[in-house]
Amino acid sequence: MDKILDEAEMKNVCLAVLGDPLFATTHLTLILECRKRNISYKVIHNTSIISILMNSFGLHPYKFGKIATIVRKSGTPATTVYFTLYENLVKKLHTIFLLEYDIESKEGVKPNDAFNILKEAEEVYKLGAFSSETFVIVACRVHREDEKIYMGRVKELLEIDFGQPPYSLIIPSELHFMEREALSVLFGLEKRNEINNSKMIKKKVEYLVYKYVGNTRKALEDARKRLPRKEFDSLFENVECYLDDAIRFLNLGEENLAMLCVGYAEGLLDALRFQGILELKW
Amino acid sequence: MDKILDEAEMKNVCLAVLGDPLFATTHLTLILECRKRNISYKVIHNTSIISILMNSFGLHPYKFGKIATIVRKSGTPATTVYFTLYENLVKKLHTIFLLEYDIESKEGVKPNDAFNILKEAEEVYKLGAFSSETFVIVACRVHREDEKIYMGRVKELLEIDFGQPPYSLIIPSELHFMEREALSVLFGLEKRNEINNSKMIKKKVEYLVYKYVGNTRKALEDARKRLPRKEFDSLFENVECYLDDAIRFLNLGEENLAMLCVGYAEGLLDALRFQGILELKW
C-alpha cells in the first residue's frame, strides 16, 4: 500500500478493482491514508456483487435484510451466519450470503460447504432457519461470461457441480407472487411448489408459550379435581381464560402479551400453593 | 414499452438507464417480456445508489438493514418507514432511506420533509427512533459532479440548503470506532461527540415491563397493609421475588421471561381477588 501512496504523491495512479472499489476495507484504508497525506483522489463506483444479487432475480430490493459472509469452517458453530438468516426469515427478509474465496490459496467455501455449515448450526439452535427443504439460489461467477445460476431446495442441489468460484447464495424469504413469477420466467422455476423459507421458522417465544400453556392446563385440571369447591370457580375460570388469551395473543403476533397472560394464569393457580391450600405438581 | 420490444424483435436495441438497470420494476418487466417473446437480451449491471451508499462512507456493508423509500406525505403516519428505522436501530443496523423524486413533475421529498415525516411518526409511536438529536448523513446528487454530502444531528441540518435532488439519507446505528474514524477523516466529523442513534430506542417491552412491575408493586404494598396475616407471607414474598426477576431478565435481554415473571407476580396477587379475600385496585 505504501508503494501505491508514494507513487501517488508524484503522479497519477489508477487502481482497478473488481466490484465496488470501497467494499473491501483495504481500499477504504487507502483513501483514508490519501486524506491524511493530502493526496487527492477520485473514486469511480462500480456495480457490486450485493447490488447485482439484489437486482438480478426479480426479488424486491426492499426485502433484503442484513448480509453476511460465510467463511471456512472453524471449530465453533456459525452463530452469526445462522442468526443473520434466522432474524431475516423472522422478518420475512431475503438473505445474501457471500462465500469466502481466497484468490491466492485458491481455497474457499463451496456451496455444499455452506449448506453443511448452516445445517450444523441448525442442529445446535433448532430454530427452523435451514433444512434440506430450504429453497436456495446459488449464484456462480456472477456477471462473468460463464455465470451460472442454480436454484432449488437444498436436497436437489447436493449433486450439482457448481464449477469454479466465486459463489454467493440467496436464501429468499416468503416470495411475493411477482417475485415467484420472475423466477419462473427468468429461470424456468416450476410454479407448482410453494416457496416460503420463513414458514418453518420456530420463534423461541412460540415454543415457550405452548410449553407453559400446556403445563398450566394440566395443573388446572388437577386442581379442579382436587378442589371442587365453589369458592375457587372464579379463579379457575380466569386461569382458563388467560391461557386462551395467551394463544390468541401469540397468533396475533403479540408475543409479549402472550407471555404476560400465561405467566398471569400460572400465578393465579400457584397462589393456592403459597397459601398452603393445594400442593401442585408442575 | 411495446415500442421497445417491437423494435427489439427486428434489430439490436440498447436501453441506457441510471443506476442498476433492474432496480426499477419497469425494467424487470421489460426483460420478463423479452423472455416471453423470445427476444434475447443482455443486462450490463451498473453501480446503484444502494451500493454507493453502503460503500462510500466507511460504514460496514454488513451492518446495513432493510432499506426503504420515503414518499410524499400522505394522510397517514409513515408506519413502514418509521418501523424500518426502528427495527434496524434495535438490531444496531444502519438504515438507507431513498427520497422519492419524480423527474417529470420535479416534485419529491426533500431532506427536511423526510425529517418531518419521521418526526411525526415518532410523535405517534414514541419509540425513540428519531429526534432532533438523531445523527443523519444526507447524500445529495450522489456520484455526480456536484455531489454533496452533509452530516450532523437533525437540529444542525435544518437550515441547510441541500440544492437540487436526488437525495438519500443514511441513519446510522451505533458506530464502530473504525466507522467513526472514517467519517472523521473523510468528512471532518468532529470526534468529541458520541454517535449512537440506537441509544435512544425504547423497546416496547421495556415500557410494558416497567409499567406492570410498578403497578404490581403498588398493589403488593396495599395488600400487605390490609392482609397482615402470616398465612400470606409466603405469597407476598414470592410476588416480590418475581418482580425483581422480571427486571433482572429485562436487563439480561430475556424479554419473554421478563414478561412471564411480571405476569406471574400479578397472577399470584390477583388470585386473592378471585378468591374473594381481597378487593385489589390496580
Coordinates of C-alpha atoms in Angstrom, one line a residue:
Chain A
M1 CA 0.0 0.0 0.0
D2 CA 2.8 2.4 0.8
K3 CA 4.2 1.9 -2.7
I4 CA 0.9 3.0 -4.2
L5 CA 0.7 6.0 -1.9
D6 CA 4.3 7.0 -2.5
E7 CA 3.8 6.9 -6.3
A8 CA 0.5 8.8 -6.0
E9 CA 2.4 11.7 -4.4
M10 CA 4.4 12.1 -7.6
K11 CA 2.0 11.2 -10.4
N12 CA -1.5 9.9 -11.3
V13 CA -2.1 6.4 -10.1
C14 CA -5.1 4.3 -11.1
L15 CA -6.2 1.3 -9.2
A16 CA -8.7 -1.0 -10.9
V17 CA -10.5 -3.5 -8.7
L18 CA -13.4 -6.0 -9.0
G19 CA -16.7 -4.9 -7.7
D20 CA -17.3 -1.7 -5.7
P21 CA -13.9 -0.2 -5.0
L22 CA -14.8 0.6 -1.4
F23 CA -16.5 -2.7 -0.4
A24 CA -13.1 -4.0 0.9
T25 CA -11.7 -2.4 4.0
T26 CA -8.2 -2.3 2.4
H27 CA -9.4 0.1 -0.3
L28 CA -11.1 2.2 2.3
T29 CA -7.9 2.4 4.3
L30 CA -6.2 3.5 1.1
I31 CA -8.4 6.6 0.7
L32 CA -8.2 7.3 4.4
E33 CA -4.4 7.4 4.0
C34 CA -4.7 9.6 1.0
R35 CA -6.7 12.1 3.1
K36 CA -4.1 12.0 5.8
R37 CA -1.2 12.5 3.3
N38 CA -3.1 15.1 1.4
I39 CA -3.2 13.1 -1.9
S40 CA -6.3 13.9 -3.9
Y41 CA -8.3 11.0 -5.2
K42 CA -11.4 10.2 -7.1
V43 CA -13.5 7.0 -6.5
I44 CA -15.4 5.7 -9.5
H45 CA -18.0 3.3 -8.2
N46 CA -18.7 0.1 -10.0
T47 CA -21.5 -2.4 -9.6
S48 CA -21.0 -4.7 -6.7
I49 CA -22.0 -8.3 -6.0
I50 CA -24.5 -7.1 -3.5
S51 CA -26.2 -4.8 -6.0
I52 CA -26.3 -7.4 -8.7
L53 CA -27.7 -10.1 -6.4
M54 CA -30.4 -7.7 -5.1
N55 CA -31.4 -6.8 -8.6
S56 CA -30.9 -9.8 -10.9
F57 CA -33.6 -12.3 -9.8
G58 CA -36.7 -10.2 -9.7
L59 CA -36.6 -10.2 -5.9
H60 CA -37.7 -6.9 -4.4
P61 CA -34.7 -4.9 -3.4
Y62 CA -36.6 -3.6 -0.3
K63 CA -37.0 -7.1 1.0
F64 CA -33.3 -7.8 1.6
G65 CA -32.1 -7.9 5.2
K66 CA -28.6 -8.0 6.7
I67 CA -25.9 -9.7 4.6
A68 CA -23.2 -12.0 5.8
T69 CA -20.1 -13.8 4.5
I70 CA -19.7 -17.5 5.2
V71 CA -16.1 -18.3 6.0
R72 CA -14.3 -21.6 6.2
K73 CA -15.4 -23.9 9.0
S74 CA -13.9 -23.1 12.3
G75 CA -14.4 -25.2 15.4
T76 CA -17.5 -23.3 16.6
P77 CA -21.0 -23.3 15.1
A78 CA -21.6 -20.5 12.6
T79 CA -23.6 -18.4 15.1
T80 CA -23.5 -15.1 13.3
V81 CA -24.3 -16.6 10.0
Y82 CA -27.1 -18.7 11.3
F83 CA -28.8 -15.9 13.3
T84 CA -28.4 -13.5 10.3
L85 CA -30.5 -15.9 8.4
Y86 CA -32.9 -16.6 11.3
E87 CA -33.6 -12.9 12.0
N88 CA -34.1 -12.1 8.4
L89 CA -36.5 -15.0 7.9
V90 CA -38.5 -14.0 11.1
K91 CA -38.8 -10.5 9.5
K92 CA -39.6 -12.1 6.1
L93 CA -36.5 -10.6 4.5
H94 CA -34.2 -12.3 1.9
T95 CA -30.6 -13.1 2.9
I96 CA -27.5 -12.7 0.8
F97 CA -24.5 -14.9 1.8
L98 CA -21.2 -14.3 0.1
L99 CA -19.0 -17.4 0.2
E100 CA -15.4 -16.7 1.2
Y101 CA -12.8 -17.3 -1.5
D102 CA -9.1 -16.7 -1.2
I103 CA -7.8 -16.0 -4.7
E104 CA -4.2 -16.7 -3.7
S105 CA -4.6 -20.0 -1.9
K106 CA -7.4 -20.9 -4.2
E107 CA -9.3 -22.1 -1.2
G108 CA -12.7 -21.1 0.0
V109 CA -16.3 -22.1 0.8
K110 CA -18.2 -24.1 -1.8
P111 CA -22.0 -24.1 -1.8
N112 CA -22.1 -27.6 -0.3
D113 CA -19.7 -26.4 2.5
A114 CA -22.1 -23.5 3.2
F115 CA -25.1 -25.9 3.3
N116 CA -23.2 -28.1 5.8
I117 CA -22.2 -25.1 8.0
L118 CA -25.8 -23.9 8.1
K119 CA -27.1 -27.5 8.7
E120 CA -24.7 -27.9 11.7
A121 CA -25.8 -24.6 13.2
E122 CA -29.5 -25.7 12.7
E123 CA -28.7 -28.9 14.7
V124 CA -27.4 -26.7 17.5
Y125 CA -30.1 -24.0 17.6
K126 CA -33.0 -25.9 16.1
L127 CA -35.0 -22.7 15.1
G128 CA -36.1 -24.0 11.7
A129 CA -34.0 -21.5 9.7
F130 CA -32.4 -24.1 7.5
S131 CA -33.1 -27.7 6.3
S132 CA -32.7 -29.8 3.2
E133 CA -36.1 -28.4 2.2
T134 CA -34.8 -24.8 2.2
F135 CA -35.1 -23.1 -1.2
V136 CA -31.7 -21.6 -2.2
I137 CA -30.4 -19.6 -5.2
V138 CA -26.8 -20.4 -5.9
A139 CA -25.1 -17.7 -8.0
C140 CA -21.8 -18.7 -9.5
R141 CA -19.3 -16.4 -11.2
V142 CA -21.9 -13.6 -11.3
H143 CA -21.7 -11.1 -14.2
R144 CA -18.9 -13.0 -15.9
E145 CA -19.2 -14.7 -19.3
D146 CA -19.5 -18.1 -17.6
E147 CA -22.1 -17.0 -15.0
K148 CA -24.3 -19.8 -13.9
I149 CA -27.4 -19.7 -11.6
Y150 CA -28.9 -22.7 -9.9
M151 CA -31.9 -22.8 -7.7
G152 CA -33.9 -25.3 -5.8
R153 CA -34.3 -27.0 -2.5
V154 CA -31.0 -27.9 -0.8
K155 CA -31.7 -31.6 -1.2
E156 CA -32.0 -31.1 -5.0
L157 CA -28.7 -29.2 -5.2
L158 CA -26.4 -31.6 -3.4
E159 CA -25.1 -33.4 -6.5
I160 CA -24.5 -30.4 -8.7
D161 CA -21.0 -29.5 -9.9
F162 CA -21.1 -25.7 -9.4
G163 CA -17.9 -25.1 -11.3
Q164 CA -15.3 -22.5 -10.3
P165 CA -15.7 -19.9 -7.6
P166 CA -16.7 -17.2 -6.6
Y167 CA -20.1 -18.2 -5.3
S168 CA -22.9 -16.4 -3.5
L169 CA -26.2 -17.7 -2.1
I170 CA -29.5 -16.1 -1.7
I171 CA -31.9 -17.6 0.7
P172 CA -35.2 -15.9 0.0
S173 CA -37.9 -15.4 2.5
E174 CA -41.6 -15.7 1.6
L175 CA -42.0 -14.8 -2.0
H176 CA -44.4 -12.2 -3.3
F177 CA -46.3 -13.6 -6.4
M178 CA -44.4 -11.1 -8.6
E179 CA -41.1 -12.5 -7.3
R180 CA -42.3 -16.0 -7.9
E181 CA -43.3 -15.0 -11.5
A182 CA -39.9 -13.5 -12.2
L183 CA -38.1 -16.7 -11.0
S184 CA -40.4 -18.8 -13.2
V185 CA -39.9 -16.7 -16.3
L186 CA -36.2 -16.0 -15.9
F187 CA -35.1 -19.3 -14.6
G188 CA -37.8 -21.8 -15.5
L189 CA -38.7 -22.4 -11.9
E190 CA -41.7 -24.7 -11.7
K191 CA -44.7 -22.9 -10.4
R192 CA -46.4 -25.8 -8.6
N193 CA -44.4 -25.7 -5.4
E194 CA -44.9 -23.1 -2.8
I195 CA -41.7 -21.3 -1.7
N196 CA -41.6 -19.9 1.7
N197 CA -38.5 -20.4 3.8
S198 CA -40.0 -18.3 6.6
K199 CA -42.7 -20.9 7.1
M200 CA -40.5 -23.4 9.1
I201 CA -39.1 -20.7 11.4
K202 CA -39.7 -21.5 15.0
K203 CA -39.9 -18.5 17.2
K204 CA -38.4 -19.2 20.6
V205 CA -41.4 -17.5 22.1
E206 CA -43.9 -19.9 20.5
Y207 CA -42.1 -22.8 21.9
L208 CA -42.2 -21.2 25.4
V209 CA -45.8 -20.1 25.3
Y210 CA -47.1 -23.6 24.2
K211 CA -44.9 -25.3 26.8
Y212 CA -46.2 -23.1 29.7
V213 CA -49.8 -23.2 28.5
G214 CA -49.7 -27.0 28.3
N215 CA -48.2 -27.3 31.8
T216 CA -50.7 -24.9 33.3
R217 CA -53.7 -26.6 31.7
K218 CA -52.6 -29.9 33.2
A219 CA -52.1 -28.3 36.6
L220 CA -55.5 -26.6 36.3
E221 CA -57.2 -29.9 35.5
D222 CA -55.6 -31.5 38.5
A223 CA -56.6 -28.5 40.8
R224 CA -60.2 -28.7 39.7
K225 CA -60.4 -32.3 40.6
R226 CA -58.9 -31.8 44.0
L227 CA -60.6 -28.6 44.9
P228 CA -64.2 -28.9 43.7
R229 CA -65.4 -26.1 45.9
K230 CA -67.4 -23.2 44.6
E231 CA -65.2 -20.5 46.1
F232 CA -62.4 -21.4 43.6
D233 CA -64.7 -21.4 40.5
S234 CA -64.0 -17.8 39.6
L235 CA -60.2 -18.3 40.0
F236 CA -60.2 -21.5 37.8
E237 CA -62.3 -19.8 35.1
N238 CA -59.9 -16.9 35.0
V239 CA -56.9 -19.3 34.6
E240 CA -58.6 -20.9 31.7
C241 CA -59.5 -17.5 30.1
Y242 CA -55.9 -16.2 30.4
L243 CA -54.5 -19.4 28.8
D244 CA -56.8 -18.9 25.9
D245 CA -55.8 -15.3 25.7
A246 CA -52.1 -16.3 25.6
I247 CA -52.7 -18.4 22.5
R248 CA -54.8 -15.7 21.0
F249 CA -52.1 -13.1 21.5
L250 CA -49.5 -15.4 20.1
N251 CA -51.5 -15.8 16.9
L252 CA -51.8 -12.1 16.7
G253 CA -48.1 -11.7 16.9
E254 CA -48.4 -10.0 20.3
E255 CA -45.7 -12.2 21.8
N256 CA -45.1 -10.1 24.9
L257 CA -48.7 -10.1 25.9
A258 CA -48.9 -13.9 25.3
M259 CA -46.1 -14.4 27.8
L260 CA -47.7 -12.0 30.2
C261 CA -51.0 -13.9 30.0
V262 CA -49.5 -17.3 30.5
G263 CA -47.5 -16.0 33.4
Y264 CA -50.6 -14.5 35.0
A265 CA -52.5 -17.7 34.6
E266 CA -49.7 -19.7 36.3
G267 CA -49.6 -17.1 39.1
L268 CA -53.3 -17.3 39.7
L269 CA -53.1 -21.1 40.1
D270 CA -49.8 -21.1 42.0
A271 CA -51.2 -18.7 44.6
L272 CA -53.1 -21.7 46.1
R273 CA -49.8 -23.4 46.7
F274 CA -48.2 -20.4 48.5
Q275 CA -51.3 -20.2 50.7
G276 CA -51.0 -23.8 51.6
I277 CA -54.3 -24.6 50.0
L278 CA -53.1 -27.0 47.4
E279 CA -49.9 -28.9 46.7
L280 CA -49.5 -28.5 42.9
K281 CA -47.1 -30.5 40.8
W282 CA -45.9 -28.6 37.7
Chain B
M1 CA -42.6 -0.5 -23.6
D2 CA -44.2 -2.2 -26.6
K3 CA -42.4 0.0 -29.0
I4 CA -39.0 -1.0 -27.5
L5 CA -40.0 -4.7 -27.6
D6 CA -41.3 -4.4 -31.2
E7 CA -38.1 -2.9 -32.4
A8 CA -36.0 -5.4 -30.4
E9 CA -37.6 -8.1 -32.4
M10 CA -36.1 -6.6 -35.6
K11 CA -32.8 -5.2 -34.5
N12 CA -30.4 -4.6 -31.6
V13 CA -31.9 -2.1 -29.1
C14 CA -29.9 -0.6 -26.3
L15 CA -31.5 1.0 -23.2
A16 CA -29.3 3.1 -21.1
V17 CA -30.5 3.8 -17.6
L18 CA -29.3 5.5 -14.4
G19 CA -28.2 3.2 -11.6
D20 CA -28.7 -0.6 -11.7
P21 CA -30.8 -1.4 -14.7
L22 CA -33.0 -3.9 -12.8
F23 CA -33.6 -1.9 -9.6
A24 CA -36.8 -0.4 -11.1
T25 CA -39.7 -2.8 -11.6
T26 CA -40.4 -1.4 -15.1
H27 CA -37.0 -2.7 -16.4
L28 CA -37.6 -6.0 -14.8
T29 CA -40.9 -6.3 -16.5
L30 CA -39.1 -5.5 -19.8
I31 CA -36.8 -8.5 -19.5
L32 CA -39.7 -10.7 -18.4
E33 CA -41.5 -9.6 -21.6
C34 CA -38.3 -10.4 -23.6
R35 CA -38.3 -13.9 -22.2
K36 CA -42.0 -14.4 -23.1
R37 CA -41.5 -13.0 -26.6
N38 CA -38.3 -14.9 -27.1
I39 CA -36.1 -11.8 -27.6
S40 CA -32.6 -12.4 -26.4
Y41 CA -31.1 -9.7 -24.1
K42 CA -28.1 -8.9 -22.1
V43 CA -28.1 -6.9 -18.8
I44 CA -25.0 -5.0 -18.0
H45 CA -25.1 -4.1 -14.4
N46 CA -24.1 -0.7 -13.2
T47 CA -23.4 0.7 -9.8
S48 CA -26.5 1.6 -7.9
I49 CA -27.4 4.2 -5.3
I50 CA -27.7 1.4 -2.7
S51 CA -24.2 0.1 -3.4
I52 CA -22.6 3.5 -3.4
L53 CA -24.3 4.5 -0.1
M54 CA -23.2 1.2 1.5
N55 CA -19.7 1.7 0.4
S56 CA -18.9 5.4 0.4
F57 CA -18.8 6.5 4.0
G58 CA -16.6 3.9 5.6
L59 CA -19.7 2.3 7.2
H60 CA -19.5 -1.5 7.3
P61 CA -21.5 -3.0 4.5
Y62 CA -22.5 -5.9 6.8
K63 CA -24.2 -3.5 9.2
F64 CA -27.0 -2.3 6.8
G65 CA -30.5 -3.4 7.4
K66 CA -33.6 -3.2 5.3
I67 CA -33.9 -0.2 3.1
A68 CA -37.0 2.0 2.4
T69 CA -38.1 4.8 0.2
I70 CA -39.7 7.9 1.8
V71 CA -42.6 9.1 -0.4
R72 CA -44.5 12.3 -0.3
K73 CA -46.7 12.8 2.7
S74 CA -50.0 11.1 2.7
G75 CA -52.6 11.5 5.3
T76 CA -51.4 8.6 7.4
P77 CA -48.2 8.4 9.6
A78 CA -45.3 6.8 7.7
T79 CA -45.6 3.5 9.5
T80 CA -43.4 1.3 7.3
V81 CA -40.7 3.9 7.1
Y82 CA -40.7 4.5 10.8
F83 CA -40.6 0.8 11.7
T84 CA -37.9 0.1 9.2
L85 CA -35.8 2.6 11.0
Y86 CA -36.9 1.3 14.4
E87 CA -36.3 -2.3 13.7
N88 CA -32.9 -1.6 12.2
L89 CA -31.8 0.5 15.2
V90 CA -33.0 -2.2 17.6
K91 CA -30.7 -4.6 15.8
K92 CA -28.0 -2.0 15.6
L93 CA -28.1 -1.8 11.8
H94 CA -27.7 1.2 9.6
T95 CA -30.7 2.4 7.5
I96 CA -30.7 3.8 4.0
F97 CA -33.7 5.9 3.0
L98 CA -34.1 6.9 -0.6
L99 CA -36.2 10.1 -1.0
E100 CA -38.8 10.0 -3.7
Y101 CA -38.2 12.2 -6.7
D102 CA -40.4 12.5 -9.7
I103 CA -38.2 13.7 -12.6
E104 CA -41.2 14.7 -14.7
S105 CA -43.2 16.7 -12.2
K106 CA -40.0 17.8 -10.5
E107 CA -41.6 17.1 -7.2
G108 CA -40.4 14.9 -4.4
V109 CA -39.3 14.6 -0.8
K110 CA -36.6 17.0 0.4
P111 CA -34.4 16.1 3.4
N112 CA -36.4 18.5 5.6
D113 CA -39.7 16.8 4.5
A114 CA -38.2 13.4 5.4
F115 CA -37.2 14.7 8.9
N116 CA -40.8 16.0 9.4
I117 CA -42.3 12.7 8.3
L118 CA -40.1 10.8 10.7
K119 CA -40.7 13.3 13.5
E120 CA -44.5 13.0 13.1
A121 CA -44.3 9.2 13.1
E122 CA -42.1 9.5 16.3
E123 CA -44.8 11.5 17.9
V124 CA -47.3 8.8 17.2
Y125 CA -45.2 5.7 18.1
K126 CA -42.9 7.3 20.7
L127 CA -40.2 4.5 20.4
G128 CA -37.2 6.8 20.3
A129 CA -36.2 6.0 16.7
F130 CA -36.0 9.6 15.6
S131 CA -35.5 13.1 17.2
S132 CA -33.7 16.3 16.6
E133 CA -30.7 14.7 18.2
T134 CA -30.6 11.9 15.6
F135 CA -27.3 11.8 13.6
V136 CA -28.0 11.7 9.8
I137 CA -26.0 11.6 6.7
V138 CA -27.7 13.5 3.8
A139 CA -26.3 12.4 0.4
C140 CA -27.2 14.8 -2.4
R141 CA -26.7 14.0 -6.1
V142 CA -24.5 11.1 -5.3
H143 CA -21.8 10.2 -7.8
R144 CA -22.4 13.3 -9.9
E145 CA -20.0 16.1 -10.4
D146 CA -21.9 18.3 -7.9
E147 CA -22.3 15.6 -5.3
K148 CA -22.6 17.0 -1.8
I149 CA -22.6 15.2 1.5
Y150 CA -23.8 16.7 4.7
M151 CA -23.9 15.1 8.1
G152 CA -24.8 16.0 11.7
R153 CA -27.7 15.9 14.1
V154 CA -31.0 16.8 12.6
K155 CA -31.2 20.1 14.6
E156 CA -27.9 21.1 12.9
L157 CA -29.2 20.4 9.4
L158 CA -32.5 22.2 9.4
E159 CA -31.2 25.5 7.9
I160 CA -29.1 23.9 5.2
D161 CA -29.9 24.4 1.5
F162 CA -29.3 21.0 0.1
G163 CA -29.5 22.1 -3.5
Q164 CA -31.1 20.0 -6.3
P165 CA -32.4 16.4 -5.9
P166 CA -32.0 13.5 -5.8
Y167 CA -31.3 12.9 -2.1
S168 CA -30.8 9.9 0.1
L169 CA -30.4 9.6 3.8
I170 CA -28.4 7.2 5.9
I171 CA -29.3 7.0 9.6
P172 CA -26.5 5.0 11.1
S173 CA -26.8 2.9 14.1
E174 CA -24.2 2.6 16.8
L175 CA -20.8 3.3 15.1
H176 CA -17.8 1.1 15.3
F177 CA -14.7 3.1 16.1
M178 CA -13.4 2.3 12.5
E179 CA -16.6 3.8 11.1
R180 CA -16.3 6.8 13.3
E181 CA -12.7 7.2 12.2
A182 CA -13.6 7.1 8.5
L183 CA -16.3 9.7 9.0
S184 CA -13.8 12.0 10.7
V185 CA -11.1 11.6 8.1
L186 CA -13.4 11.7 5.1
F187 CA -15.8 14.3 6.2
G188 CA -14.1 16.2 9.0
L189 CA -16.7 15.0 11.5
E190 CA -15.6 16.2 15.0
K191 CA -14.6 13.3 17.2
R192 CA -15.8 14.7 20.5
N193 CA -19.4 13.7 20.3
E194 CA -20.6 10.1 20.6
I195 CA -22.8 8.9 17.8
N196 CA -25.2 6.2 18.7
N197 CA -28.7 6.5 17.3
S198 CA -29.6 3.1 18.8
K199 CA -29.2 4.5 22.3
M200 CA -32.5 6.3 22.5
I201 CA -34.5 3.4 21.2
K202 CA -37.2 2.4 23.6
K203 CA -38.2 -1.2 23.3
K204 CA -41.9 -1.6 23.7
V205 CA -41.3 -4.5 26.0
E206 CA -39.3 -2.3 28.4
Y207 CA -42.1 0.1 28.7
L208 CA -44.6 -2.7 29.4
V209 CA -42.4 -4.5 32.0
Y210 CA -41.7 -1.3 33.9
K211 CA -45.4 -0.3 33.8
Y212 CA -46.6 -3.7 35.1
V213 CA -43.9 -4.1 37.7
G214 CA -44.7 -0.6 39.0
N215 CA -48.4 -1.3 39.2
T216 CA -47.9 -4.7 40.9
R217 CA -45.5 -3.2 43.5
K218 CA -48.1 -0.7 44.4
A219 CA -50.8 -3.3 44.7
L220 CA -48.5 -5.5 46.8
E221 CA -47.8 -2.7 49.2
D222 CA -51.5 -2.2 49.6
A223 CA -52.2 -5.9 50.0
R224 CA -49.5 -6.2 52.7
K225 CA -51.1 -3.4 54.7
R226 CA -54.6 -4.8 54.5
L227 CA -53.7 -8.5 55.0
P228 CA -51.0 -8.6 57.7
R229 CA -51.6 -12.3 58.3
K230 CA -48.8 -14.8 58.4
E231 CA -50.6 -17.2 56.0
F232 CA -50.0 -14.7 53.1
D233 CA -46.3 -14.0 53.9
S234 CA -45.0 -16.7 51.5
L235 CA -47.3 -15.5 48.7
F236 CA -46.2 -11.8 49.1
E237 CA -42.6 -12.7 49.3
N238 CA -42.9 -14.6 46.0
V239 CA -44.7 -11.7 44.3
E240 CA -41.7 -9.5 45.3
C241 CA -39.1 -12.0 44.1
Y242 CA -40.8 -12.4 40.7
L243 CA -41.0 -8.7 40.2
D244 CA -37.3 -8.5 40.9
D245 CA -36.7 -11.3 38.5
A246 CA -38.7 -9.5 35.8
I247 CA -36.3 -6.5 36.0
R248 CA -33.3 -8.8 36.1
F249 CA -34.4 -10.7 33.0
L250 CA -35.2 -7.5 31.2
N251 CA -31.6 -6.3 31.8
L252 CA -30.3 -9.6 30.5
G253 CA -32.2 -9.1 27.3
E254 CA -34.5 -12.0 28.2
E255 CA -37.7 -10.1 27.4
N256 CA -40.0 -13.0 27.1
L257 CA -39.0 -14.3 30.6
A258 CA -39.4 -10.8 32.0
M259 CA -43.0 -10.7 30.8
L260 CA -43.6 -14.2 32.1
C261 CA -42.3 -13.2 35.6
V262 CA -44.3 -10.0 35.8
G263 CA -47.4 -11.8 34.7
Y264 CA -46.8 -14.5 37.2
A265 CA -46.4 -12.0 40.1
E266 CA -49.6 -10.2 39.1
G267 CA -51.4 -13.6 39.0
L268 CA -50.2 -14.6 42.4
L269 CA -51.6 -11.4 43.9
D270 CA -54.8 -11.3 41.9
A271 CA -55.7 -14.8 43.0
L272 CA -56.7 -13.2 46.3
R273 CA -59.2 -11.1 44.5
F274 CA -60.8 -14.1 42.7
Q275 CA -60.9 -16.0 46.0
G276 CA -62.9 -13.1 47.5
I277 CA -60.1 -12.5 50.1
L278 CA -59.1 -9.0 49.0
E279 CA -60.5 -6.3 46.8
L280 CA -57.5 -5.0 44.9
K281 CA -57.4 -1.8 42.9
W282 CA -54.9 -2.0 40.0

